[in-house]
Amino acid sequence: MIRALALILLCQLAGEITARGLALPVPGPVLGMVLLLGLMKASERLARQVTPVGEGILAHLSLLFVPAGVGVVGHLGTLGTQALGLGVAIFVSTALAIAAGALAFTLVARWTGGAGEDA
Amino acid sequence: MRDVGDIWSYLAEGPLLWLTLTLVAYALAETISQAAGRHPLANTVLISVILLGLMLWGTGMPYATYFEGAQFVHFLLGPATVSLAIPLFAQGARLRRAVLPVLAGVGVGSLVAVTSALAIARVLGVDPPTLAALAPKSTTAPVAIGIAQSLGGSPTLAAVLVILTGITGALIATPLLNALGLRDWRARGLAVGTAAHGIGTARAFQVHPTAGAFAGIGMGLNAILTALLAPVVLRLFL
Protein backbone atom coordinates (compact mmCIF):
# COMPACT_ATOMS: atom_id res chain seq x y z
CA MET A 1 0.00 0.00 0.00
CA ILE A 2 2.84 2.38 0.91
CA ARG A 3 4.60 1.49 -2.36
CA ALA A 4 1.48 2.22 -4.38
CA LEU A 5 0.93 5.50 -2.56
CA ALA A 6 4.57 6.45 -3.10
CA LEU A 7 4.22 5.63 -6.80
CA ILE A 8 1.11 7.82 -7.13
CA LEU A 9 2.90 10.68 -5.35
CA LEU A 10 6.01 10.17 -7.49
CA CYS A 11 3.87 10.44 -10.65
CA GLN A 12 2.32 13.65 -9.29
CA LEU A 13 5.77 15.00 -8.37
CA ALA A 14 7.18 14.18 -11.82
CA GLY A 15 4.10 15.82 -13.36
CA GLU A 16 4.50 18.98 -11.24
CA ILE A 17 8.22 19.27 -12.04
CA THR A 18 7.57 18.79 -15.77
CA ALA A 19 4.62 21.23 -15.84
CA ARG A 20 6.52 23.93 -13.90
CA GLY A 21 9.85 23.29 -15.61
CA LEU A 22 8.44 23.50 -19.13
CA ALA A 23 5.77 26.11 -18.20
CA LEU A 24 3.06 23.84 -19.68
CA PRO A 25 -0.65 24.86 -19.49
CA VAL A 26 -1.54 21.36 -18.15
CA PRO A 27 -1.69 20.95 -14.35
CA GLY A 28 1.02 18.69 -12.87
CA PRO A 29 -1.39 16.03 -11.55
CA VAL A 30 -2.87 15.61 -15.07
CA LEU A 31 0.61 14.87 -16.43
CA GLY A 32 1.03 12.53 -13.46
CA MET A 33 -2.15 10.71 -14.53
CA VAL A 34 -0.80 10.25 -18.07
CA LEU A 35 2.52 9.01 -16.64
CA LEU A 36 0.78 6.52 -14.33
CA LEU A 37 -1.33 5.23 -17.25
CA GLY A 38 1.87 4.64 -19.24
CA LEU A 39 3.52 2.84 -16.30
CA MET A 40 0.42 0.64 -15.79
CA LYS A 41 0.47 -0.34 -19.46
CA ALA A 42 4.22 -1.12 -19.21
CA SER A 43 3.95 -3.34 -16.12
CA GLU A 44 1.06 -5.65 -15.26
CA ARG A 45 2.47 -6.16 -11.74
CA LEU A 46 2.62 -2.44 -11.09
CA ALA A 47 -0.93 -2.01 -12.37
CA ARG A 48 -2.21 -4.68 -9.97
CA GLN A 49 -0.34 -3.07 -7.09
CA VAL A 50 -1.54 0.49 -7.63
CA THR A 51 -5.19 -0.30 -8.48
CA PRO A 52 -6.66 -0.94 -4.98
CA VAL A 53 -4.96 2.12 -3.46
CA GLY A 54 -5.96 4.43 -6.32
CA GLU A 55 -9.52 3.08 -6.26
CA GLY A 56 -9.58 3.74 -2.52
CA ILE A 57 -8.74 7.39 -3.08
CA LEU A 58 -11.24 7.71 -5.95
CA ALA A 59 -14.02 6.05 -3.92
CA HIS A 60 -14.11 9.16 -1.73
CA LEU A 61 -13.54 11.73 -4.44
CA SER A 62 -16.56 13.75 -3.22
CA LEU A 63 -15.02 14.15 0.25
CA LEU A 64 -11.94 15.79 -1.27
CA PHE A 65 -14.09 18.59 -2.78
CA VAL A 66 -15.39 19.61 0.64
CA PRO A 67 -12.65 21.89 2.10
CA ALA A 68 -12.51 23.95 -1.11
CA GLY A 69 -16.30 23.83 -1.39
CA VAL A 70 -16.77 25.33 2.08
CA GLY A 71 -15.17 28.43 0.55
CA VAL A 72 -18.58 29.06 -1.07
CA VAL A 73 -19.53 30.71 2.18
CA GLY A 74 -16.89 33.36 1.65
CA HIS A 75 -17.73 33.72 -2.02
CA LEU A 76 -21.50 34.13 -1.86
CA GLY A 77 -21.17 37.85 -1.12
CA THR A 78 -18.73 38.52 -3.95
CA LEU A 79 -20.85 36.45 -6.35
CA GLY A 80 -23.80 38.81 -5.78
CA THR A 81 -24.60 40.46 -9.08
CA GLN A 82 -22.86 37.68 -11.08
CA ALA A 83 -24.80 34.83 -9.49
CA LEU A 84 -27.57 34.89 -12.11
CA GLY A 85 -25.14 34.97 -15.07
CA LEU A 86 -23.11 32.10 -13.64
CA GLY A 87 -26.21 30.06 -12.84
CA VAL A 88 -27.66 30.42 -16.35
CA ALA A 89 -24.25 29.74 -17.95
CA ILE A 90 -23.77 26.55 -15.93
CA PHE A 91 -27.29 25.21 -16.50
CA VAL A 92 -27.48 25.87 -20.25
CA SER A 93 -23.88 24.91 -21.08
CA THR A 94 -24.11 21.66 -19.12
CA ALA A 95 -27.31 20.67 -20.96
CA LEU A 96 -25.77 21.61 -24.33
CA ALA A 97 -22.53 19.72 -23.57
CA ILE A 98 -24.34 16.52 -22.54
CA ALA A 99 -26.59 16.60 -25.62
CA ALA A 100 -23.76 17.48 -28.04
CA GLY A 101 -21.33 14.92 -26.59
CA ALA A 102 -23.86 12.07 -26.67
CA LEU A 103 -24.97 12.97 -30.23
CA ALA A 104 -21.36 13.17 -31.47
CA PHE A 105 -20.58 9.74 -30.00
CA THR A 106 -23.71 8.18 -31.50
CA LEU A 107 -23.17 9.67 -34.99
CA VAL A 108 -19.51 8.66 -35.20
CA ALA A 109 -20.30 5.19 -33.85
CA ARG A 110 -22.83 4.82 -36.69
CA TRP A 111 -20.40 6.08 -39.36
CA THR A 112 -17.59 3.79 -38.22
CA GLY A 113 -20.04 0.86 -38.38
CA GLY A 114 -19.75 -0.16 -34.75
CA ALA A 115 -23.01 -1.61 -33.49
CA GLY A 116 -24.44 0.23 -30.53
CA GLU A 117 -24.25 -1.43 -27.14
CA ASP A 118 -27.86 -0.92 -26.22
CA ALA A 119 -28.09 -3.67 -23.66
CA MET B 1 -11.38 23.28 35.17
CA ARG B 2 -10.09 25.30 32.26
CA ASP B 3 -12.00 27.93 30.37
CA VAL B 4 -13.88 26.56 27.35
CA GLY B 5 -12.58 29.49 25.30
CA ASP B 6 -9.01 28.40 25.98
CA ILE B 7 -9.64 24.85 24.81
CA TRP B 8 -11.50 26.10 21.73
CA SER B 9 -8.71 28.46 20.66
CA TYR B 10 -6.13 25.72 21.28
CA LEU B 11 -8.05 23.25 19.09
CA ALA B 12 -8.79 25.83 16.39
CA GLU B 13 -5.06 26.16 15.69
CA GLY B 14 -4.43 22.47 14.92
CA PRO B 15 -5.84 20.21 12.19
CA LEU B 16 -7.52 17.73 14.60
CA LEU B 17 -10.76 19.64 15.11
CA TRP B 18 -11.19 20.63 11.44
CA LEU B 19 -10.35 17.19 10.05
CA THR B 20 -12.77 15.59 12.50
CA LEU B 21 -15.57 18.03 11.69
CA THR B 22 -14.99 17.55 7.92
CA LEU B 23 -15.23 13.75 8.20
CA VAL B 24 -18.24 13.91 10.54
CA ALA B 25 -20.06 16.33 8.22
CA TYR B 26 -19.31 14.07 5.23
CA ALA B 27 -20.46 10.95 7.09
CA LEU B 28 -23.69 12.74 7.97
CA ALA B 29 -24.13 13.84 4.36
CA GLU B 30 -23.65 10.21 3.23
CA THR B 31 -26.39 9.09 5.63
CA ILE B 32 -28.78 11.81 4.39
CA SER B 33 -28.01 10.99 0.73
CA GLN B 34 -28.70 7.29 1.28
CA ALA B 35 -31.92 8.06 3.15
CA ALA B 36 -33.02 10.20 0.18
CA GLY B 37 -32.48 7.24 -2.16
CA ARG B 38 -29.41 8.92 -3.74
CA HIS B 39 -31.54 11.71 -5.20
CA PRO B 40 -29.27 14.02 -7.24
CA LEU B 41 -30.31 17.00 -5.10
CA ALA B 42 -29.18 15.20 -1.93
CA ASN B 43 -25.56 15.53 -3.06
CA THR B 44 -22.97 14.64 -0.41
CA VAL B 45 -20.63 17.52 -1.27
CA LEU B 46 -23.42 20.07 -1.16
CA ILE B 47 -24.74 18.82 2.18
CA SER B 48 -21.24 18.69 3.75
CA VAL B 49 -20.50 22.22 2.56
CA ILE B 50 -23.78 23.56 3.95
CA LEU B 51 -23.19 21.85 7.33
CA LEU B 52 -19.61 23.12 7.66
CA GLY B 53 -20.55 26.56 6.32
CA LEU B 54 -23.27 26.87 8.97
CA MET B 55 -20.77 25.74 11.62
CA LEU B 56 -18.21 28.39 10.57
CA TRP B 57 -20.92 31.05 10.39
CA GLY B 58 -22.26 30.05 13.83
CA THR B 59 -18.86 30.11 15.53
CA GLY B 60 -17.54 33.14 13.63
CA MET B 61 -14.46 31.12 12.68
CA PRO B 62 -12.71 32.45 9.53
CA TYR B 63 -12.66 30.14 6.50
CA ALA B 64 -8.85 30.47 6.32
CA THR B 65 -8.52 28.87 9.78
CA TYR B 66 -10.78 25.98 8.77
CA PHE B 67 -8.98 25.45 5.45
CA GLU B 68 -5.57 25.49 7.15
CA GLY B 69 -6.75 22.60 9.33
CA ALA B 70 -8.61 20.65 6.62
CA GLN B 71 -5.91 21.03 3.97
CA PHE B 72 -4.81 17.39 4.32
CA VAL B 73 -8.10 16.37 2.75
CA HIS B 74 -7.70 19.07 0.09
CA PHE B 75 -4.17 17.84 -0.67
CA LEU B 76 -5.50 14.41 -1.72
CA LEU B 77 -7.12 16.01 -4.78
CA GLY B 78 -3.71 15.76 -6.50
CA PRO B 79 -3.20 12.03 -5.90
CA ALA B 80 -6.89 11.51 -6.83
CA THR B 81 -6.26 13.14 -10.22
CA VAL B 82 -3.26 10.86 -10.81
CA SER B 83 -5.45 7.89 -9.81
CA LEU B 84 -7.90 8.66 -12.64
CA ALA B 85 -5.41 6.65 -14.73
CA ILE B 86 -6.85 3.51 -13.07
CA PRO B 87 -10.40 3.55 -14.56
CA LEU B 88 -8.85 4.59 -17.90
CA PHE B 89 -6.52 1.57 -17.72
CA ALA B 90 -9.28 -0.80 -16.59
CA GLN B 91 -11.51 0.18 -19.54
CA GLY B 92 -8.63 -0.02 -22.05
CA ALA B 93 -10.04 -2.85 -24.23
CA ARG B 94 -13.55 -1.40 -24.37
CA LEU B 95 -12.11 2.01 -25.11
CA ARG B 96 -10.01 0.72 -28.04
CA ARG B 97 -13.13 -0.72 -29.70
CA ALA B 98 -14.77 2.71 -29.67
CA VAL B 99 -11.81 5.07 -30.05
CA LEU B 100 -13.30 7.35 -32.72
CA PRO B 101 -16.77 7.77 -31.15
CA VAL B 102 -15.15 8.38 -27.74
CA LEU B 103 -12.81 11.03 -29.13
CA ALA B 104 -15.69 12.69 -31.00
CA GLY B 105 -17.94 12.64 -27.92
CA VAL B 106 -15.32 14.01 -25.54
CA GLY B 107 -14.02 16.53 -28.10
CA VAL B 108 -17.45 17.97 -28.94
CA GLY B 109 -18.72 17.78 -25.34
CA SER B 110 -15.63 19.48 -23.95
CA LEU B 111 -15.58 22.25 -26.55
CA VAL B 112 -19.32 22.94 -26.16
CA ALA B 113 -19.04 22.96 -22.35
CA VAL B 114 -16.25 25.54 -22.25
CA THR B 115 -17.35 27.73 -25.16
CA SER B 116 -21.07 27.93 -24.40
CA ALA B 117 -20.47 28.61 -20.69
CA LEU B 118 -18.04 31.45 -21.41
CA ALA B 119 -20.24 32.92 -24.17
CA ILE B 120 -23.39 32.94 -22.00
CA ALA B 121 -21.57 34.28 -18.92
CA ARG B 122 -19.87 36.99 -20.98
CA VAL B 123 -23.18 38.13 -22.47
CA LEU B 124 -24.72 38.21 -18.97
CA GLY B 125 -21.96 40.51 -17.72
CA VAL B 126 -19.67 38.16 -15.78
CA ASP B 127 -16.21 39.73 -15.24
CA PRO B 128 -12.91 38.25 -16.63
CA PRO B 129 -11.44 36.79 -13.39
CA THR B 130 -14.74 34.98 -12.81
CA LEU B 131 -14.71 33.70 -16.42
CA ALA B 132 -11.27 32.18 -15.68
CA ALA B 133 -12.80 30.26 -12.76
CA LEU B 134 -15.81 29.22 -14.89
CA ALA B 135 -13.85 27.89 -17.92
CA PRO B 136 -12.82 24.51 -16.39
CA LYS B 137 -16.16 23.88 -14.60
CA SER B 138 -16.85 20.60 -16.41
CA THR B 139 -13.61 18.94 -15.27
CA THR B 140 -13.17 17.12 -11.98
CA ALA B 141 -12.38 19.46 -9.06
CA PRO B 142 -8.63 18.83 -8.68
CA VAL B 143 -8.07 19.53 -12.37
CA ALA B 144 -10.46 22.50 -12.45
CA ILE B 145 -8.65 24.07 -9.49
CA GLY B 146 -5.31 23.62 -11.23
CA ILE B 147 -6.58 25.06 -14.53
CA ALA B 148 -8.37 27.99 -12.85
CA GLN B 149 -5.23 28.88 -10.89
CA SER B 150 -3.07 28.81 -14.01
CA LEU B 151 -5.62 31.09 -15.77
CA GLY B 152 -5.71 33.57 -12.87
CA GLY B 153 -9.12 32.54 -11.49
CA SER B 154 -9.99 31.83 -7.86
CA PRO B 155 -9.50 28.12 -6.98
CA THR B 156 -12.28 28.31 -4.39
CA LEU B 157 -14.76 29.79 -6.84
CA ALA B 158 -13.67 27.20 -9.43
CA ALA B 159 -14.46 24.42 -6.94
CA VAL B 160 -17.87 25.94 -6.24
CA LEU B 161 -18.72 26.17 -9.96
CA VAL B 162 -17.46 22.60 -10.49
CA ILE B 163 -19.81 21.32 -7.79
CA LEU B 164 -22.78 23.27 -9.18
CA THR B 165 -22.00 21.92 -12.67
CA GLY B 166 -21.76 18.35 -11.37
CA ILE B 167 -25.10 18.54 -9.58
CA THR B 168 -26.75 20.17 -12.61
CA GLY B 169 -25.45 17.43 -14.92
CA ALA B 170 -26.48 14.61 -12.59
CA LEU B 171 -29.96 16.12 -12.30
CA ILE B 172 -30.73 16.78 -15.99
CA ALA B 173 -28.85 13.99 -17.81
CA THR B 174 -31.47 11.25 -17.65
CA PRO B 175 -34.54 13.28 -18.74
CA LEU B 176 -32.50 15.18 -21.37
CA LEU B 177 -31.00 12.07 -23.00
CA ASN B 178 -34.36 10.27 -22.91
CA ALA B 179 -35.98 13.24 -24.68
CA LEU B 180 -33.28 13.07 -27.37
CA GLY B 181 -33.95 9.35 -27.82
CA LEU B 182 -30.28 8.39 -27.27
CA ARG B 183 -30.22 4.84 -25.97
CA ASP B 184 -26.54 3.86 -26.29
CA TRP B 185 -25.27 3.59 -22.69
CA ARG B 186 -21.74 4.31 -23.88
CA ALA B 187 -22.81 7.62 -25.45
CA ARG B 188 -24.93 8.60 -22.45
CA GLY B 189 -22.23 7.83 -19.89
CA LEU B 190 -19.44 9.43 -21.87
CA ALA B 191 -21.38 12.67 -22.33
CA VAL B 192 -22.29 12.92 -18.64
CA GLY B 193 -18.73 12.20 -17.48
CA THR B 194 -17.40 14.79 -19.93
CA ALA B 195 -19.89 17.52 -18.98
CA ALA B 196 -20.33 16.79 -15.26
CA HIS B 197 -17.11 15.01 -14.07
CA GLY B 198 -17.16 12.90 -10.88
CA ILE B 199 -20.65 13.80 -9.71
CA GLY B 200 -22.02 12.98 -13.18
CA THR B 201 -19.98 9.77 -13.22
CA ALA B 202 -21.34 8.67 -9.85
CA ARG B 203 -24.86 9.28 -11.21
CA ALA B 204 -24.09 7.30 -14.41
CA PHE B 205 -22.98 4.29 -12.32
CA GLN B 206 -26.34 4.42 -10.50
CA VAL B 207 -28.18 4.20 -13.84
CA HIS B 208 -26.12 1.58 -15.72
CA PRO B 209 -22.65 0.00 -15.28
CA THR B 210 -21.65 0.60 -18.93
CA ALA B 211 -22.70 4.23 -18.62
CA GLY B 212 -20.61 4.52 -15.46
CA ALA B 213 -17.52 3.03 -17.09
CA PHE B 214 -17.74 5.38 -20.07
CA ALA B 215 -18.45 8.33 -17.78
CA GLY B 216 -15.11 7.56 -16.10
CA ILE B 217 -13.43 7.61 -19.52
CA GLY B 218 -15.15 10.91 -20.39
CA MET B 219 -14.11 12.47 -17.08
CA GLY B 220 -10.48 11.39 -17.48
CA LEU B 221 -10.08 12.44 -21.11
CA ASN B 222 -11.94 15.70 -20.56
CA ALA B 223 -9.50 16.58 -17.76
CA ILE B 224 -6.62 16.49 -20.25
CA LEU B 225 -8.56 18.12 -23.09
CA THR B 226 -9.94 21.00 -20.99
CA ALA B 227 -6.45 21.75 -19.64
CA LEU B 228 -5.38 22.28 -23.25
CA LEU B 229 -8.63 23.89 -24.51
CA ALA B 230 -9.61 26.26 -21.69
CA PRO B 231 -6.68 28.73 -22.02
CA VAL B 232 -7.24 29.01 -25.79
CA VAL B 233 -11.04 29.46 -25.61
CA LEU B 234 -10.81 31.85 -22.64
CA ARG B 235 -8.59 34.18 -24.68
CA LEU B 236 -11.48 34.58 -27.18
CA PHE B 237 -13.74 35.96 -24.45
CA LEU B 238 -11.41 38.36 -22.63
CSV table of C-alpha atoms in Angstrom, one decimal, chain A residues 4 11-13 27 32-33 39 57 63 65 67-68 76 78-79 93 95 108-109 114-115 117-118:
chain,number,residue,atom,x,y,z
A,4,ALA,CA,1.5,2.2,-4.4
A,11,CYS,CA,3.9,10.4,-10.7
A,12,GLN,CA,2.3,13.6,-9.3
A,13,LEU,CA,5.8,15.0,-8.4
A,27,PRO,CA,-1.7,20.9,-14.4
A,32,GLY,CA,1.0,12.5,-13.5
A,33,MET,CA,-2.1,10.7,-14.5
A,39,LEU,CA,3.5,2.8,-16.3
A,57,ILE,CA,-8.7,7.4,-3.1
A,63,LEU,CA,-15.0,14.1,0.2
A,65,PHE,CA,-14.1,18.6,-2.8
A,67,PRO,CA,-12.6,21.9,2.1
A,68,ALA,CA,-12.5,24.0,-1.1
A,76,LEU,CA,-21.5,34.1,-1.9
A,78,THR,CA,-18.7,38.5,-3.9
A,79,LEU,CA,-20.8,36.4,-6.4
A,93,SER,CA,-23.9,24.9,-21.1
A,95,ALA,CA,-27.3,20.7,-21.0
A,108,VAL,CA,-19.5,8.7,-35.2
A,109,ALA,CA,-20.3,5.2,-33.9
A,114,GLY,CA,-19.8,-0.2,-34.7
A,115,ALA,CA,-23.0,-1.6,-33.5
A,117,GLU,CA,-24.2,-1.4,-27.1
A,118,ASP,CA,-27.9,-0.9,-26.2
